[in-house]
Amino acid sequence: MMKRLFQPGQIGTMELRNRIVMPALGLNFVTDNQINDTMVDFYTERAVGGVALVYISSLVEHTGEEGYEKLASLGKMGYMPSLGEDRFIPGWRRLAEACHRHGARLGAQLVHVGKYAHSSVLGGAQPVSPSPIKANMTTCGQPGEMPRELTLPEIQRIVENIANTVQRAREAGLDTIEYNLCSGYLMREFLSPITNQRTDEYGGSLENRMRFVLEILRRTREKVGPDFPLTARLSADEFLPGGHTLKETRIIAQELEKAGLNGFSVVGGGHETSVPLSPMSVPRGAFVYLAQEIKKAVKVPVIASARINDPFLA
């Protein structure tokens, strides 16, 4: 089993020296959305250690929602790196070059936190979501607020912004990006029947709930072409009453593959799930079965994740 772990892998056009992938983490190392020395040093050590592919969480900013400051979707939350403007490109290029020098690939996980934002970091603006379903928590330690429903023009601006963000990632020398379709953030909110109760073309049926994410993927392909690897971090089962299940997620994965996605990293649950996901009390490899089921449904590479911290298990 160890022998297979260290065999080369490939996601789309991206060749990997082995099959070890480091998922995106919220490290809070930055203060102004800029890649800094601390981040470069931290991820360089992971590259030196032999990881084949490193993902880093990156804010989706300046989405154009009505009432938001130009700083945008997370306003003053500067502790996550951003690709929301061209001025962030040099820092990402520096980090990509550092990883490449030691044989690792670099990807940015694109995150729009949706209802998990808070007015205190949005310049007083209300958080947004597919539907006005109150959040039970936020990403900034504040109590959850009632989000407002995104308008159709706002949805289209978010689609365009995310595609532009991926274009910047490519210009910065990154090897791939990862759409965050897990944890309960905005792109996942559109997929979930719990948080998406719209009655227009973006809500209701699974086909409609997938529309937002598929539009993002297709618009991104128009921007970056067919060769830049696009991946997704996908929650295969919400583990919540009324939420989407593995049965629906198989269909979602197949449709994303048809639209040009090159690979998946599979997890389960989200921030509000009642099922513990990552504490040490959770058995190692507890959610590998979700990745196995998604792999049966698609032909592109699938990465198993969560509580895989033993090379013999991997």
Tab-separated table of C-alpha atoms in Angstrom:
chain	number	residue	atom	x	y	z
A	1	MET	CA	0.000	0.000	0.000
A	2	MET	CA	2.865	2.374	0.790
A	3	LYS	CA	4.256	1.733	-2.678
A	4	ARG	CA	1.072	3.055	-4.308
A	5	LEU	CA	1.100	6.155	-2.090
A	6	PHE	CA	4.430	7.212	-3.546
A	7	GLN	CA	3.561	6.482	-7.165
A	8	PRO	CA	3.200	9.537	-9.442
A	9	GLY	CA	-0.306	10.877	-9.945
A	10	GLN	CA	-2.033	13.211	-12.367
A	11	ILE	CA	-5.031	15.560	-12.204
A	12	GLY	CA	-5.893	16.874	-15.645
A	13	THR	CA	-2.652	18.206	-17.121
A	14	MET	CA	-1.017	18.506	-13.679
A	15	GLU	CA	1.562	15.825	-12.919
A	16	LEU	CA	2.204	14.964	-9.260
A	17	ARG	CA	5.325	13.344	-7.842
A	18	ASN	CA	3.245	11.175	-5.490
A	19	ARG	CA	-0.324	10.926	-4.166
A	20	ILE	CA	0.053	12.947	-0.973
A	21	VAL	CA	-2.192	16.022	-0.935
A	22	MET	CA	-2.379	18.629	1.828
A	23	PRO	CA	-5.915	20.065	2.070
A	24	ALA	CA	-6.589	23.755	2.596
A	25	LEU	CA	-6.349	25.064	6.155
A	26	GLY	CA	-7.507	28.290	7.766
A	27	LEU	CA	-4.213	29.278	9.394
A	28	ASN	CA	-4.867	33.003	9.932
A	29	PHE	CA	-1.230	33.783	9.176
A	30	VAL	CA	-1.850	36.998	7.213
A	31	THR	CA	-3.178	40.399	8.266
A	32	ASP	CA	-3.995	42.192	5.027
A	33	ASN	CA	-4.998	39.367	2.657
A	34	GLN	CA	-1.414	39.308	1.323
A	35	ILE	CA	0.845	36.256	1.230
A	36	ASN	CA	3.644	36.936	3.727
A	37	ASP	CA	6.937	35.383	4.879
A	38	THR	CA	5.208	33.217	7.477
A	39	MET	CA	2.999	31.573	4.861
A	40	VAL	CA	5.859	31.094	2.430
A	41	ASP	CA	8.019	29.489	5.121
A	42	PHE	CA	5.200	27.247	6.371
A	43	TYR	CA	4.246	25.852	2.984
A	44	THR	CA	7.832	25.618	1.768
A	45	GLU	CA	8.473	23.183	4.623
A	46	ARG	CA	5.539	21.050	3.433
A	47	ALA	CA	7.005	21.005	-0.059
A	48	VAL	CA	10.422	20.070	1.316
A	49	GLY	CA	8.769	17.290	3.306
A	50	GLY	CA	7.517	15.628	0.142
A	51	VAL	CA	3.877	16.670	-0.288
A	52	ALA	CA	2.885	16.542	-3.948
A	53	LEU	CA	0.073	19.109	-3.901
A	54	VAL	CA	-0.716	21.843	-1.386
A	55	TYR	CA	-4.036	23.683	-1.292
A	56	ILE	CA	-4.412	27.061	0.446
A	57	SER	CA	-7.712	28.708	1.390
A	58	SER	CA	-8.290	31.952	-0.499
A	59	LEU	CA	-11.114	34.453	-0.125
A	60	VAL	CA	-13.461	35.208	-2.977
A	61	GLU	CA	-13.640	39.002	-2.787
A	62	HIS	CA	-15.356	41.930	-4.469
A	63	THR	CA	-18.359	39.859	-5.474
A	64	GLY	CA	-20.533	42.905	-6.154
A	65	GLU	CA	-23.330	42.184	-3.692
A	66	GLU	CA	-25.406	45.296	-3.109
A	67	GLY	CA	-24.298	47.275	-0.055
A	68	TYR	CA	-20.889	45.633	0.295
A	69	GLU	CA	-17.723	47.657	0.577
A	70	LYS	CA	-15.331	47.393	-2.361
A	71	LEU	CA	-13.096	45.278	-0.139
A	72	ALA	CA	-15.973	42.942	-0.539
A	73	SER	CA	-17.271	39.559	0.411
A	74	LEU	CA	-15.435	39.328	3.720
A	75	GLY	CA	-14.724	43.005	4.192
A	76	LYS	CA	-12.214	43.381	7.013
A	77	MET	CA	-11.383	39.691	7.370
A	78	GLY	CA	-7.805	40.150	6.243
A	79	TYR	CA	-6.401	37.043	7.904
A	80	MET	CA	-6.981	34.871	4.818
A	81	PRO	CA	-5.021	35.379	1.605
A	82	SER	CA	-6.930	36.705	-1.377
A	83	LEU	CA	-6.789	36.596	-5.154
A	84	GLY	CA	-9.583	39.149	-5.441
A	85	GLU	CA	-7.439	41.831	-7.084
A	86	ASP	CA	-4.340	41.954	-9.288
A	87	ARG	CA	-2.282	43.443	-6.443
A	88	PHE	CA	-2.312	40.047	-4.711
A	89	ILE	CA	-0.694	38.215	-7.631
A	90	PRO	CA	2.995	38.863	-6.730
A	91	GLY	CA	2.643	37.271	-3.293
A	92	TRP	CA	1.014	34.164	-4.719
A	93	ARG	CA	3.664	33.965	-7.438
A	94	ARG	CA	6.367	34.037	-4.779
A	95	LEU	CA	4.691	31.199	-2.883
A	96	ALA	CA	4.161	29.149	-6.042
A	97	GLU	CA	7.811	29.506	-6.995
A	98	ALA	CA	8.889	28.402	-3.507
A	99	CYS	CA	6.746	25.264	-3.704
A	100	HIS	CA	7.898	24.505	-7.236
A	101	ARG	CA	11.567	24.722	-6.250
A	102	HIS	CA	11.000	21.762	-3.956
A	103	GLY	CA	8.862	19.698	-6.324
A	104	ALA	CA	5.373	20.489	-5.003
A	105	ARG	CA	2.345	21.854	-6.827
A	106	LEU	CA	0.240	24.705	-5.444
A	107	GLY	CA	-3.509	25.259	-5.578
A	108	ALA	CA	-5.888	27.851	-4.129
A	109	GLN	CA	-9.183	26.775	-2.592
A	110	LEU	CA	-11.747	29.467	-3.404
A	111	VAL	CA	-14.027	30.313	-0.486
A	112	HIS	CA	-17.047	32.623	-0.322
A	113	VAL	CA	-18.447	32.098	3.173
A	114	GLY	CA	-21.992	33.194	2.341
A	115	LYS	CA	-24.282	33.159	5.374
A	116	TYR	CA	-21.330	32.480	7.701
A	117	ALA	CA	-20.089	36.051	7.296
A	118	HIS	CA	-21.209	38.740	9.764
A	119	SER	CA	-22.233	42.369	9.402
A	120	SER	CA	-19.411	43.402	11.748
A	121	VAL	CA	-16.841	42.469	9.091
A	122	LEU	CA	-18.973	43.517	6.123
A	123	GLY	CA	-19.083	47.238	6.816
A	124	GLY	CA	-22.553	46.792	8.285
A	125	ALA	CA	-23.910	44.941	5.264
A	126	GLN	CA	-26.051	41.843	5.692
A	127	PRO	CA	-24.542	38.428	4.863
A	128	VAL	CA	-25.878	36.785	1.714
A	129	SER	CA	-27.117	33.316	0.861
A	130	PRO	CA	-29.330	31.604	-1.708
A	131	SER	CA	-32.233	31.963	0.765
A	132	PRO	CA	-32.798	33.805	4.065
A	133	ILE	CA	-31.997	30.847	6.328
A	134	LYS	CA	-30.342	31.965	9.562
A	135	ALA	CA	-26.807	30.792	10.240
A	136	ASN	CA	-26.133	29.047	13.539
A	137	MET	CA	-22.538	30.292	13.587
A	138	THR	CA	-20.083	32.552	11.757
A	139	THR	CA	-16.441	32.357	10.737
A	140	CYS	CA	-15.505	35.330	12.925
A	141	GLY	CA	-16.758	34.191	16.324
A	142	GLN	CA	-19.981	36.218	16.257
A	143	PRO	CA	-23.504	34.775	16.623
A	144	GLY	CA	-25.135	33.825	13.336
A	145	GLU	CA	-27.271	36.396	11.521
A	146	MET	CA	-30.160	36.174	9.093
A	147	PRO	CA	-28.710	36.471	5.570
A	148	ARG	CA	-30.587	38.047	2.718
A	149	GLU	CA	-31.371	36.316	-0.548
A	150	LEU	CA	-29.031	37.053	-3.429
A	151	THR	CA	-30.586	38.759	-6.437
A	152	LEU	CA	-30.145	37.365	-9.944
A	153	PRO	CA	-27.748	40.171	-11.004
A	154	GLU	CA	-25.663	39.546	-7.872
A	155	ILE	CA	-25.452	35.839	-8.665
A	156	GLN	CA	-24.104	36.625	-12.112
A	157	ARG	CA	-21.531	39.037	-10.672
A	158	ILE	CA	-20.320	36.352	-8.276
A	159	VAL	CA	-19.990	33.894	-11.163
A	160	GLU	CA	-17.884	36.414	-13.082
A	161	ASN	CA	-15.786	37.300	-10.055
A	162	ILE	CA	-14.903	33.693	-9.284
A	163	ALA	CA	-13.912	33.091	-12.904
A	164	ASN	CA	-11.698	36.201	-12.760
A	165	THR	CA	-10.151	34.929	-9.528
A	166	VAL	CA	-9.170	31.668	-11.206
A	167	GLN	CA	-7.642	33.629	-14.051
A	168	ARG	CA	-5.472	35.495	-11.533
A	169	ALA	CA	-4.442	32.197	-9.966
A	170	ARG	CA	-3.197	31.006	-13.320
A	171	GLU	CA	-1.355	34.282	-13.939
A	172	ALA	CA	0.324	33.890	-10.535
A	173	GLY	CA	1.752	30.520	-11.540
A	174	LEU	CA	-0.537	28.307	-9.484
A	175	ASP	CA	-1.072	24.799	-10.795
A	176	THR	CA	-4.766	24.395	-9.977
A	177	ILE	CA	-7.692	25.781	-7.981
A	178	GLU	CA	-10.284	24.081	-5.817
A	179	TYR	CA	-13.900	25.212	-5.499
A	180	ASN	CA	-15.089	24.938	-1.892
A	181	LEU	CA	-18.285	22.873	-2.156
A	182	CYS	CA	-18.170	21.770	1.462
A	183	SER	CA	-18.403	23.124	5.014
A	184	GLY	CA	-21.655	24.976	4.303
A	185	TYR	CA	-20.182	27.974	2.453
A	186	LEU	CA	-21.910	29.785	-0.414
A	187	MET	CA	-21.337	27.338	-3.267
A	188	ARG	CA	-22.451	24.482	-1.014
A	189	GLU	CA	-25.428	26.565	0.165
A	190	PHE	CA	-26.764	26.604	-3.387
A	191	LEU	CA	-26.451	22.812	-3.654
A	192	SER	CA	-28.167	22.053	-0.344
A	193	PRO	CA	-31.978	21.859	-0.066
A	194	ILE	CA	-31.609	23.112	3.513
A	195	THR	CA	-30.102	26.481	2.610
A	196	ASN	CA	-31.471	26.820	-0.932
A	197	GLN	CA	-35.230	27.304	-0.858
A	198	ARG	CA	-35.432	29.574	-3.885
A	199	THR	CA	-38.353	29.315	-6.294
A	200	ASP	CA	-36.531	30.612	-9.383
A	201	GLU	CA	-34.138	28.856	-11.767
A	202	TYR	CA	-31.513	28.502	-9.013
A	203	GLY	CA	-33.664	26.579	-6.544
A	204	GLY	CA	-35.998	23.634	-6.141
A	205	SER	CA	-34.881	20.667	-8.227
A	206	LEU	CA	-31.359	19.292	-8.066
A	207	GLU	CA	-30.845	20.521	-11.621
A	208	ASN	CA	-31.655	24.063	-10.518
A	209	ARG	CA	-29.611	23.868	-7.315
A	210	MET	CA	-26.576	22.807	-9.365
A	211	ARG	CA	-26.982	25.691	-11.794
A	212	PHE	CA	-24.886	28.255	-9.864
A	213	VAL	CA	-21.865	25.977	-9.469
A	214	LEU	CA	-22.067	24.754	-13.053
A	215	GLU	CA	-22.232	28.331	-14.335
A	216	ILE	CA	-19.114	29.142	-12.306
A	217	LEU	CA	-17.282	26.152	-13.753
A	218	ARG	CA	-18.299	26.863	-17.350
A	219	ARG	CA	-17.455	30.557	-17.112
A	220	THR	CA	-14.097	29.678	-15.576
A	221	ARG	CA	-13.338	27.353	-18.466
A	222	GLU	CA	-14.082	30.189	-20.879
A	223	LYS	CA	-11.547	32.347	-19.021
A	224	VAL	CA	-8.678	29.897	-18.498
A	225	GLY	CA	-9.148	27.422	-21.332
A	226	PRO	CA	-9.335	23.617	-21.302
A	227	ASP	CA	-5.874	22.837	-19.909
A	228	PHE	CA	-5.835	24.508	-16.479
A	229	PRO	CA	-6.801	21.899	-13.841
A	230	LEU	CA	-9.999	22.697	-11.913
A	231	THR	CA	-10.934	20.669	-8.831
A	232	ALA	CA	-13.531	20.754	-6.045
A	233	ARG	CA	-13.636	19.976	-2.343
A	234	LEU	CA	-16.977	18.184	-2.159
A	235	SER	CA	-19.069	17.241	0.866
A	236	ALA	CA	-20.627	13.929	-0.159
A	237	ASP	CA	-23.239	13.800	2.614
A	238	GLU	CA	-24.430	16.682	4.791
A	239	PHE	CA	-25.320	14.380	7.691
A	240	LEU	CA	-28.263	16.707	8.402
A	241	PRO	CA	-32.020	16.007	8.272
A	242	GLY	CA	-33.320	17.293	4.953
A	243	GLY	CA	-29.844	17.804	3.558
A	244	HIS	CA	-28.348	16.300	0.446
A	245	THR	CA	-27.175	12.712	0.606
A	246	LEU	CA	-24.606	10.591	-1.168
A	247	LYS	CA	-27.211	9.661	-3.782
A	248	GLU	CA	-27.558	13.297	-4.891
A	249	THR	CA	-23.843	13.952	-4.622
A	250	ARG	CA	-23.069	11.197	-7.123
A	251	ILE	CA	-25.188	13.088	-9.647
A	252	ILE	CA	-23.570	16.411	-8.729
A	253	ALA	CA	-20.108	14.917	-9.241
A	254	GLN	CA	-21.059	13.474	-12.620
A	255	GLU	CA	-22.448	16.799	-13.837
A	256	LEU	CA	-19.363	18.672	-12.669
A	257	GLU	CA	-17.162	16.176	-14.488
A	258	LYS	CA	-19.180	16.668	-17.691
A	259	ALA	CA	-18.727	20.440	-17.342
A	260	GLY	CA	-14.942	20.113	-17.193
A	261	LEU	CA	-13.932	19.498	-13.584
A	262	ASN	CA	-10.691	17.511	-13.333
A	263	GLY	CA	-10.834	16.040	-9.831
A	264	PHE	CA	-12.483	15.884	-6.416
A	265	SER	CA	-11.407	15.928	-2.785
A	266	VAL	CA	-14.195	14.260	-0.817
A	267	VAL	CA	-15.271	14.946	2.758
A	268	GLY	CA	-18.544	14.718	4.670
A	269	GLY	CA	-20.723	17.005	6.725
A	270	GLY	CA	-20.055	20.673	7.401
A	271	HIS	CA	-19.835	23.298	10.118
A	272	GLU	CA	-23.308	22.581	11.480
A	273	THR	CA	-23.356	18.818	11.205
A	274	SER	CA	-24.029	16.759	14.305
A	275	VAL	CA	-21.469	14.169	13.198
A	276	PRO	CA	-17.906	14.868	14.438
A	277	LEU	CA	-15.529	15.062	11.507
A	278	SER	CA	-11.938	15.592	12.582
A	279	PRO	CA	-11.345	15.109	16.346
A	280	MET	CA	-8.938	12.368	17.399
A	281	SER	CA	-11.923	10.406	18.709
A	282	VAL	CA	-13.061	9.828	15.123
A	283	PRO	CA	-11.567	6.595	13.739
A	284	ARG	CA	-8.897	7.015	11.101
A	285	GLY	CA	-10.285	6.854	7.597
A	286	ALA	CA	-13.879	7.069	8.834
A	287	PHE	CA	-15.061	8.890	5.720
A	288	VAL	CA	-13.047	7.087	3.065
A	289	TYR	CA	-16.214	5.257	2.036
A	290	LEU	CA	-17.617	8.556	0.733
A	291	ALA	CA	-14.650	8.999	-1.596
A	292	GLN	CA	-14.987	5.387	-2.709
A	293	GLU	CA	-18.617	5.948	-3.685
A	294	ILE	CA	-17.857	9.144	-5.595
A	295	LYS	CA	-15.011	7.375	-7.391
A	296	LYS	CA	-17.494	4.776	-8.627
A	297	ALA	CA	-19.532	7.580	-10.212
A	298	VAL	CA	-16.767	9.493	-12.041
A	299	LYS	CA	-13.656	8.835	-14.110
A	300	VAL	CA	-11.514	11.746	-12.863
A	301	PRO	CA	-9.198	11.392	-9.830
A	302	VAL	CA	-10.788	11.389	-6.372
A	303	ILE	CA	-8.889	12.288	-3.190
A	304	ALA	CA	-9.973	10.743	0.116
A	305	SER	CA	-9.753	13.095	3.075
A	306	ALA	CA	-10.308	13.614	6.817
A	307	ARG	CA	-8.547	11.591	9.526
A	308	ILE	CA	-6.036	10.068	7.124
A	309	ASN	CA	-2.864	10.642	9.109
A	310	ASP	CA	-1.166	7.278	8.778
A	311	PRO	CA	0.804	6.408	5.626
A	312	PHE	CA	-0.154	2.737	5.826
A	313	LEU	CA	-3.842	3.673	5.879
A	314	ALA	CA	-3.311	6.134	3.021
